[in-house]
Short mmCIF file of C-alpha atoms in Angstrom, two decimals:
data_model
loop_
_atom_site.label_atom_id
_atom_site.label_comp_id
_atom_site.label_asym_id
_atom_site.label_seq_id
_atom_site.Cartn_x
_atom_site.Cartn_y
_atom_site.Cartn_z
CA UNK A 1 0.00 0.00 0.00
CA UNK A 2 1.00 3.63 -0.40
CA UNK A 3 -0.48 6.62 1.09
CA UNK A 4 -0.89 10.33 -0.47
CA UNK A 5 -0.98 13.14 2.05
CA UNK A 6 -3.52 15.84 0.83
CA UNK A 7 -3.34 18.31 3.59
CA UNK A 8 0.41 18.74 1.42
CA UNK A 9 -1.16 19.21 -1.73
CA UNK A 10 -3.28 22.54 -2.96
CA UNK A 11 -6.49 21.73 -4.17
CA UNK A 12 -6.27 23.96 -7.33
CA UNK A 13 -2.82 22.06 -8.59
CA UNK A 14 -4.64 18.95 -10.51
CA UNK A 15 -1.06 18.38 -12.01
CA UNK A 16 0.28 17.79 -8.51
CA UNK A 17 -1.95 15.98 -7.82
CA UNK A 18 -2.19 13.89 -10.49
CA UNK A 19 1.63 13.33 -10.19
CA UNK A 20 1.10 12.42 -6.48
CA UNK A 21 -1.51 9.25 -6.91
CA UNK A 22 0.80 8.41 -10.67
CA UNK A 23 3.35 8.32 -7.81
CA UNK A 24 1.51 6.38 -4.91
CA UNK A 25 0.08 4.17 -7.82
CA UNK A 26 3.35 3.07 -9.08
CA UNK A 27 5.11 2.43 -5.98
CA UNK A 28 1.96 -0.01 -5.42
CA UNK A 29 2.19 -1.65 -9.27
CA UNK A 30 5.92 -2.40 -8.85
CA UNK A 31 5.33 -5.07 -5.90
CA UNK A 32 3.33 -7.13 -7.61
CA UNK A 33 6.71 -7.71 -9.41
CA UNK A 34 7.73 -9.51 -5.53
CA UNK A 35 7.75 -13.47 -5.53
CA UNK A 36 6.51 -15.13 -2.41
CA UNK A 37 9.02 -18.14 -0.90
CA UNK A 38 5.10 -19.04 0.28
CA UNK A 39 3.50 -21.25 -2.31
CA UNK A 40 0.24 -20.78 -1.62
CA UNK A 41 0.73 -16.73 -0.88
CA UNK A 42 2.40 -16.90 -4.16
CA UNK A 43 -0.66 -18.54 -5.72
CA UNK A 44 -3.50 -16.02 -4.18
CA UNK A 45 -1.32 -13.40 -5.64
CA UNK A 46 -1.41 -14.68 -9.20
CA UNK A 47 -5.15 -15.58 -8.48
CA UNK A 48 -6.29 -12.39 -7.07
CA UNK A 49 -3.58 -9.54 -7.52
CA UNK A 50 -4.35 -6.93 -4.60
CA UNK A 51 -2.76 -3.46 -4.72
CA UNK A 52 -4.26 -0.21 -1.81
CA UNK A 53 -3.41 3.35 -2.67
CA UNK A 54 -4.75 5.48 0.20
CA UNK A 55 -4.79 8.89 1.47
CA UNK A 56 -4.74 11.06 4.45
CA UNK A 57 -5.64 14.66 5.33
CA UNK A 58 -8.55 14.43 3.13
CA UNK A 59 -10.98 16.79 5.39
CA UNK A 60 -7.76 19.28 5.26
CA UNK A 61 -7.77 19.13 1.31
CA UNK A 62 -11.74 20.12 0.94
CA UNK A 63 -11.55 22.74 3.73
CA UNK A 64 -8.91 24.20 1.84
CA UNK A 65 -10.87 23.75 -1.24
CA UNK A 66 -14.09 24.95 -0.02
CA UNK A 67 -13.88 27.21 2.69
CA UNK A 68 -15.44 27.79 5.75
CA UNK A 69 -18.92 27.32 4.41
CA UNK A 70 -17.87 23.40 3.85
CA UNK A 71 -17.26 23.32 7.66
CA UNK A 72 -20.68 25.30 8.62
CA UNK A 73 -22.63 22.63 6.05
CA UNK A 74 -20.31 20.23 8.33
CA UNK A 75 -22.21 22.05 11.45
CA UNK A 76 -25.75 21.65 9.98
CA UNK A 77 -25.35 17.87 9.25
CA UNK A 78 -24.25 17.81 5.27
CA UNK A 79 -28.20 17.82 4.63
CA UNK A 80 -29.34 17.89 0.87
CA UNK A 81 -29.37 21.86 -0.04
CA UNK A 82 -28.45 23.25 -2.97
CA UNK A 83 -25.28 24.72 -2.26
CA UNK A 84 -25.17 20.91 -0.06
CA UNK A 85 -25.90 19.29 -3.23
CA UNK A 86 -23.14 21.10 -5.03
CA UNK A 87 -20.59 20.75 -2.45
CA UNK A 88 -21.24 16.72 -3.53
CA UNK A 89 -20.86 16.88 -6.68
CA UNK A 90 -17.42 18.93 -6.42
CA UNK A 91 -16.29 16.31 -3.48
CA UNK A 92 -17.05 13.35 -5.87
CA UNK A 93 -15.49 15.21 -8.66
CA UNK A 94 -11.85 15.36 -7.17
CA UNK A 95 -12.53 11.70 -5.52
CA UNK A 96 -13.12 9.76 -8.91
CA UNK A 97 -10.64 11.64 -10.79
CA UNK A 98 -8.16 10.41 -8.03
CA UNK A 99 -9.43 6.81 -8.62
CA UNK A 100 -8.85 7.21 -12.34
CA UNK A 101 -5.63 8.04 -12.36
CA UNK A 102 -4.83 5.26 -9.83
CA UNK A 103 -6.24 2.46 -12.04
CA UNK A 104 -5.30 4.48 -15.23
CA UNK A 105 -1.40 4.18 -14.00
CA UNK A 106 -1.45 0.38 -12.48
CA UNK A 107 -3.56 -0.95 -14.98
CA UNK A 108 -0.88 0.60 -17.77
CA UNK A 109 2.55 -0.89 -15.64
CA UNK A 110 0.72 -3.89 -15.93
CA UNK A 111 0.46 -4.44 -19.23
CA UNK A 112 3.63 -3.38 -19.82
CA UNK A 113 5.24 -5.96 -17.86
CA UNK A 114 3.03 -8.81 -18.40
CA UNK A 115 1.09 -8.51 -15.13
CA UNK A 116 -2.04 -9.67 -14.45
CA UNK A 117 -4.27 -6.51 -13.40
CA UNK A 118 -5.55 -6.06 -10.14
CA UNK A 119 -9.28 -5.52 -10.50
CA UNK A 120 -9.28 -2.36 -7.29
CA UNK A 121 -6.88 -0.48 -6.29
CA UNK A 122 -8.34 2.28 -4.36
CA UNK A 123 -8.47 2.18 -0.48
CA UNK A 124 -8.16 4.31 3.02
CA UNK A 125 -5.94 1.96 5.10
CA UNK A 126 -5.64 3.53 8.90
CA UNK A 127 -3.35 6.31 9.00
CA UNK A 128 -3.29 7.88 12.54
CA UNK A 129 0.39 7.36 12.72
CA UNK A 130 1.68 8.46 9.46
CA UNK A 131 -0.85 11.34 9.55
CA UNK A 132 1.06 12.84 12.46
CA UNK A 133 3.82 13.15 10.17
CA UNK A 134 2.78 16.04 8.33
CA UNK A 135 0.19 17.25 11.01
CA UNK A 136 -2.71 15.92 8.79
CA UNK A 137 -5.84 15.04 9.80
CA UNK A 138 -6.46 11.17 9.72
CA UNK A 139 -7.36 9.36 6.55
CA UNK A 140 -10.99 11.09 5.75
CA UNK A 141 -11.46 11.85 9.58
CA UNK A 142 -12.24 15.12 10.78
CA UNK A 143 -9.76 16.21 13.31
CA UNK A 144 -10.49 16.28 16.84
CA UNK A 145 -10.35 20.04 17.21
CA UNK A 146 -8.74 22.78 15.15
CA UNK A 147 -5.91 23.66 18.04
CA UNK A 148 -5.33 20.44 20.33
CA UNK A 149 -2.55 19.03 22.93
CA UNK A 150 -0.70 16.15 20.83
CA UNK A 151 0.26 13.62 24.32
CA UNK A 152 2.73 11.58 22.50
CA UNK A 153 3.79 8.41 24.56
CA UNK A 154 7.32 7.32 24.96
CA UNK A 155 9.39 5.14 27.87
CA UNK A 156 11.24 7.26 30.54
CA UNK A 157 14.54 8.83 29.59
CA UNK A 158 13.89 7.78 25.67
CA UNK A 159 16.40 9.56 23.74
CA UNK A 160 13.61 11.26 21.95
CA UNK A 161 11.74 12.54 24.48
CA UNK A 162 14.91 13.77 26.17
CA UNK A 163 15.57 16.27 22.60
CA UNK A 164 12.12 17.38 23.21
CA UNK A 165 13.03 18.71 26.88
CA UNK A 166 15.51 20.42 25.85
CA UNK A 167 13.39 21.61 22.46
CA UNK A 168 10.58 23.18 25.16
CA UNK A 169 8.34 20.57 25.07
CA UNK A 170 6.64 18.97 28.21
CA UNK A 171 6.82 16.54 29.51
CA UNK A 172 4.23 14.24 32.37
CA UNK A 173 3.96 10.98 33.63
CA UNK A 174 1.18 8.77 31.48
CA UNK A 175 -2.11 7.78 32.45
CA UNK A 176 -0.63 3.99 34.01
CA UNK A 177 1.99 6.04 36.46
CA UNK A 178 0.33 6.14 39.93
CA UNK A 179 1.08 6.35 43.42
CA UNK A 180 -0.10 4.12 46.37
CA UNK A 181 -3.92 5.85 46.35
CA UNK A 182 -4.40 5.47 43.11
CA UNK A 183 -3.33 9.45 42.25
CA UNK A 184 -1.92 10.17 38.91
CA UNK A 185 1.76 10.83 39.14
CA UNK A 186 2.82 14.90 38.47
CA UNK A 187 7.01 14.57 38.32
CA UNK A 188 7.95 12.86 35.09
CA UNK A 189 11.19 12.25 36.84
CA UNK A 190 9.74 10.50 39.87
CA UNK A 191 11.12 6.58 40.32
CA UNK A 192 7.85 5.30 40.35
CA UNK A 193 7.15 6.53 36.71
CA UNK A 194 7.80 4.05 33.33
CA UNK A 195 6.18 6.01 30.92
CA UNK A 196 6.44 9.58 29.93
CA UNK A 197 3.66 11.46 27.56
CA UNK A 198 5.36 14.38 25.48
CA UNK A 199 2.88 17.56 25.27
CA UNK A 200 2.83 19.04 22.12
CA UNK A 201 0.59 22.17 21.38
CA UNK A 202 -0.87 21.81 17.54
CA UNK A 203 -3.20 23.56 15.44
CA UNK A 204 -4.12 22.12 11.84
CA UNK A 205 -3.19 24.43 8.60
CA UNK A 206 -6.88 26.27 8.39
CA UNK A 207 -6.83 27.17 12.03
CA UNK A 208 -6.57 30.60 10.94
CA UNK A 209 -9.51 30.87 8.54
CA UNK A 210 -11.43 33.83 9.39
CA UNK A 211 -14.94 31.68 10.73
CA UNK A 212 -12.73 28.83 11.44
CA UNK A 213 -13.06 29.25 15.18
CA UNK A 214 -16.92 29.46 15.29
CA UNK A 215 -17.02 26.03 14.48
CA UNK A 216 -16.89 23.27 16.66
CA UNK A 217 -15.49 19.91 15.03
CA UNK A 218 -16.32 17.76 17.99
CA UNK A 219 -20.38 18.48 17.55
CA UNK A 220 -20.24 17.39 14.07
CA UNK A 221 -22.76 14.22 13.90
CA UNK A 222 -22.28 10.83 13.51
CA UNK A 223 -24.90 11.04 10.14
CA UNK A 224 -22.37 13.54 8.85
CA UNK A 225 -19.58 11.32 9.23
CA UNK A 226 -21.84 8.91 7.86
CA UNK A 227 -22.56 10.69 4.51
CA UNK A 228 -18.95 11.60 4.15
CA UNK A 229 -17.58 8.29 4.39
CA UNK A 230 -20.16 6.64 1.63
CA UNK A 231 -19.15 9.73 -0.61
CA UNK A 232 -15.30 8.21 -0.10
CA UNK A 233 -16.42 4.66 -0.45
CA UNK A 234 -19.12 5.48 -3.25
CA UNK A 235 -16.51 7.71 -5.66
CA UNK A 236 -12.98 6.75 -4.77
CA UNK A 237 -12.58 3.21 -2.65
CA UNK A 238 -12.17 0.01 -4.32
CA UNK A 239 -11.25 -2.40 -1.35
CA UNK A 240 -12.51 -0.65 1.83
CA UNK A 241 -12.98 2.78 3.98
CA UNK A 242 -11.09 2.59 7.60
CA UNK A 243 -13.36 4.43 9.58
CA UNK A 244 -14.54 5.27 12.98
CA UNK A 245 -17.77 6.83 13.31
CA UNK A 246 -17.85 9.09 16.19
CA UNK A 247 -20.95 9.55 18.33
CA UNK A 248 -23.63 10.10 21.70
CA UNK A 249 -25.61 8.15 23.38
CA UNK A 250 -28.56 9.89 21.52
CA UNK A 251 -27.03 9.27 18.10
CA UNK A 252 -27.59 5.33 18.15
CA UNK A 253 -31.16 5.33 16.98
CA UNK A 254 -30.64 7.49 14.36
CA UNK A 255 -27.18 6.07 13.17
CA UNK A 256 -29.54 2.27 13.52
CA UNK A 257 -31.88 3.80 11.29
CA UNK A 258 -29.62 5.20 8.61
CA UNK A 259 -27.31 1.92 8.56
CA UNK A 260 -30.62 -0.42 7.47
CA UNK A 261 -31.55 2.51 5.22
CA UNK A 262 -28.17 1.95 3.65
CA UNK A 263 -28.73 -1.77 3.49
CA UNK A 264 -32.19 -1.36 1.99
CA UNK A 265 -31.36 0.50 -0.41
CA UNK A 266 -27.89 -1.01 -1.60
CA UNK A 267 -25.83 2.56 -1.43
CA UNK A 268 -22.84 0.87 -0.81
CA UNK A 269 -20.89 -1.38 1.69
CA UNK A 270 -19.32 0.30 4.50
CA UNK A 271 -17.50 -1.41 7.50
CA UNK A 272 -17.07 0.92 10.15
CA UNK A 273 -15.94 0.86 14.15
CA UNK A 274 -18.04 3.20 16.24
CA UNK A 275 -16.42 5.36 19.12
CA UNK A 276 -18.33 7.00 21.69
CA UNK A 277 -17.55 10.63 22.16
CA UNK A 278 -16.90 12.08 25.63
CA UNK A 279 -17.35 15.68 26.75
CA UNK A 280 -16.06 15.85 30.01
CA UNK A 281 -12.74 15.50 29.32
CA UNK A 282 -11.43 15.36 33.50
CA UNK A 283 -12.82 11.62 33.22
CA UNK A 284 -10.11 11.04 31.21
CA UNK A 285 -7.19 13.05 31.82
CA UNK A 286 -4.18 12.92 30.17
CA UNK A 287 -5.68 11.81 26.69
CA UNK A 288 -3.36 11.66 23.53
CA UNK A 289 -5.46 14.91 21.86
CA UNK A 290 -6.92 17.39 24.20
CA UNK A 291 -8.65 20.17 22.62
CA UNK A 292 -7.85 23.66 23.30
CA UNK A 293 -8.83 27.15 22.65
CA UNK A 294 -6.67 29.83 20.46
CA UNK A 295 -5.83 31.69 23.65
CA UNK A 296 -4.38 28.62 25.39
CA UNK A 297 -2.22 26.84 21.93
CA UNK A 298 -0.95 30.60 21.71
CA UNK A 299 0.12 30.53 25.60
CA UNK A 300 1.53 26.92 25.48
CA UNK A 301 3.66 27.90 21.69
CA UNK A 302 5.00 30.93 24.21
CA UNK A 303 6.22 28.52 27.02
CA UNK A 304 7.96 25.54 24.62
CA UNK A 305 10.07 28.59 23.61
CA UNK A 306 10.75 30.10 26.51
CA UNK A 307 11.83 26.89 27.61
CA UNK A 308 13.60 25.83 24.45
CA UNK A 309 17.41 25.45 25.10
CA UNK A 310 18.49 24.63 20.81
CA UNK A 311 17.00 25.37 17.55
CA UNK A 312 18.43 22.39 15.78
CA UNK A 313 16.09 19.68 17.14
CA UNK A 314 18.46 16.58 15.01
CA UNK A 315 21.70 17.48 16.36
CA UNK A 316 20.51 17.26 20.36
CA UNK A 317 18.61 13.83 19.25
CA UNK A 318 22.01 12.99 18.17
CA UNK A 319 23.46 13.70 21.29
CA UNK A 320 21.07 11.76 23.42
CA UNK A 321 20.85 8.91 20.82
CA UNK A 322 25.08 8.24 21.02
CA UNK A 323 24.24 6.25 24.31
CA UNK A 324 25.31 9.46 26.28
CA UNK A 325 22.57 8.76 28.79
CA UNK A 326 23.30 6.46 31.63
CA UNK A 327 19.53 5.41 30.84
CA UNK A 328 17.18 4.67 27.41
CA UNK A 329 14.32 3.61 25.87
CA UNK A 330 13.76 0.10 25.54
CA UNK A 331 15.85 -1.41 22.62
CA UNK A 332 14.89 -3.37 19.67
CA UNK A 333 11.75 -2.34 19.49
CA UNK A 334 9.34 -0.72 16.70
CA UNK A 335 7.15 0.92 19.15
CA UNK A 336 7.35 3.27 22.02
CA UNK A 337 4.60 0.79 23.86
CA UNK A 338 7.03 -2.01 24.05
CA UNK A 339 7.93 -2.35 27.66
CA UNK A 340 9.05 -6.05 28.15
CA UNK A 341 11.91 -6.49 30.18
CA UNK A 342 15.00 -7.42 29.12
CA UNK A 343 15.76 -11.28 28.33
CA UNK A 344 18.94 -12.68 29.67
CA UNK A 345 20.20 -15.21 27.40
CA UNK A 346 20.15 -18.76 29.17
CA UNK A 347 23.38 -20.60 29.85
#
């Protein structure tokens, strides 16, 4: 699979963009050159070729491309209005085109090298990782808020988190680190902590839109979601949607209702996880996006750099990452989660 981030791409370049899915198309086509050592992996390949190109930061792309009054049709629900009806079209106007080029370019390598075609190619694998990469919001997802707190978990004393101490950033105990009652830990540096969550303040690239801020993300309903993910299924996924439908306790009838509309009326298949939403965020503290107002990402921005001791984040990382540090991160691992001790080799 291969992944194209819109929020990095402007909406009114179709020759970027076109050269970014050519791109995420080919890198896809040129695996199915791989050979399995698996004979019967080898033979579901040759039976049933499979090839994903995704994307991320889509809800930053159509912001972008629409404006403010995309987010207040958001507000309203995405119901069927004109100007609603028109936003559609436009939506599943830059959606098939993407699928067209995808096929147009795999379908082409293939038959120049003699490879059977795969019959979809289109997909939205999950992407909350990789997303964070270029501060995009996830897959098709709305974000969580336009200016959040990014808690970012690492172990104690990981080389990483010890650059981004000395870059300003903050740093707390995580949610597991507590003391004999039961207390959340405060002092990151306290024995009886593991884990360490790194605070970073973030806003999303149309933060700034004048109207931006009278618009609450969060409130958007789950049958908005809804609609929005069957346009991505509907105009531009071949394989499937990763999605997570956001909702309240009152939203279940109505999201019932709409699902066996769906199913009645054949509008698509859809596979979806469903997350309830939470307003009170001090029943769960320390989550790993907080949202915040302008007032308080502005004050936090002001007190990572009056704490920040370097400007070149890569050469401190460098510094910490040379084993300079009586202690580190867990080695040999691919995640910051992985927390098994050390195994001593038997005699």
């Amino acid at each position: 699979m291969s992944e194209v981030h819109l929020n990095q791409i402007d909406p009114y370049n179709y020759k970027e963009q076109e050269e970014a899915f050519t791109a995420g198309a080919l890198s896809v086509a040129a695996l199915l050159n791989h050979k399995f050592l698996e004979p019967r992996y080898q033979y579901s390949r040759e039976l049933d070729p499979i090839v994903g190109v995704s994307f991320t930061g889509l809800f930053d792309f159509f912001v972008h491309a629409f404006g403010v009054d995309w987010l207040r049709w958001w507000e309203e629900g995405r119901p069927a209005t004109p100007q609603g009806l028109a936003f559609k079209r436009e939506e599943e106007k830059y959606l098939s085109s993407w699928k067209d080029i995808v096929h147009r370019v795999v379908w082409d390598y293939c038959d120049r090298h003699n490879l059977k075609r795969p019959n979809r190619c289109t997909t939205v694998q999950p992407s909350g990782t990789k997303a964070l990469l270029t501060n995009a919001s996830s897959g098709w997802h709305p974000p969580k808020a336009q200016r959040f707190i990014r808690r970012i978990t690492f172990g104690k004393n990981d080389p990483v988190a010890l650059a981004c101490i000395d870059y300003g950033y903050n740093v707390i105990p995580s949610q597991s680190d507590k003391d004999e009652q039961g207390n959340l830990l405060n002092d990151p540096f306290d024995s009886r902590v593991s884990e360490w969550l790194v605070e970073i303040p973030v806003s999303v690239s149309w933060a700034d839109l004048p109207g931006a801020d009278e618009i609450d993300v969060s409130k958007f309903s789950v049958l908005a979601q809804f609609d929005f993910v069957l346009q991505v299924q509907r105009w531009y996924v071949t394989h499937n949607t990763s999605a997570t439908l956001e909702l309240r306790s009152d939203e279940i009838e109505p999201l019932g209702q709409r699902i066996y509309e769906t199913i009645q009326n054949d509008e698509g298949y859809i596979s979806a996880a469903l997350l309830a939403r939470f307003d009170d965020l001090q029943s769960f503290p320390r989550l790993p996006f907080e949202p915040i107002d302008k007032s308080t990402y502005n004050r936090l921005n002001q007190e990572v750099k009056a704490r920040r001791k370097t400007d070149d984040f890569c050469a401190v990382l460098s510094r910490y990452d040379l084993g300079e540090m009586a202690e580190a991160g867990p080695s040999g691992c691919d995640s910051d989660k992985c927390m098994f001790p050390d195994q001593q080799p038997s005699s």
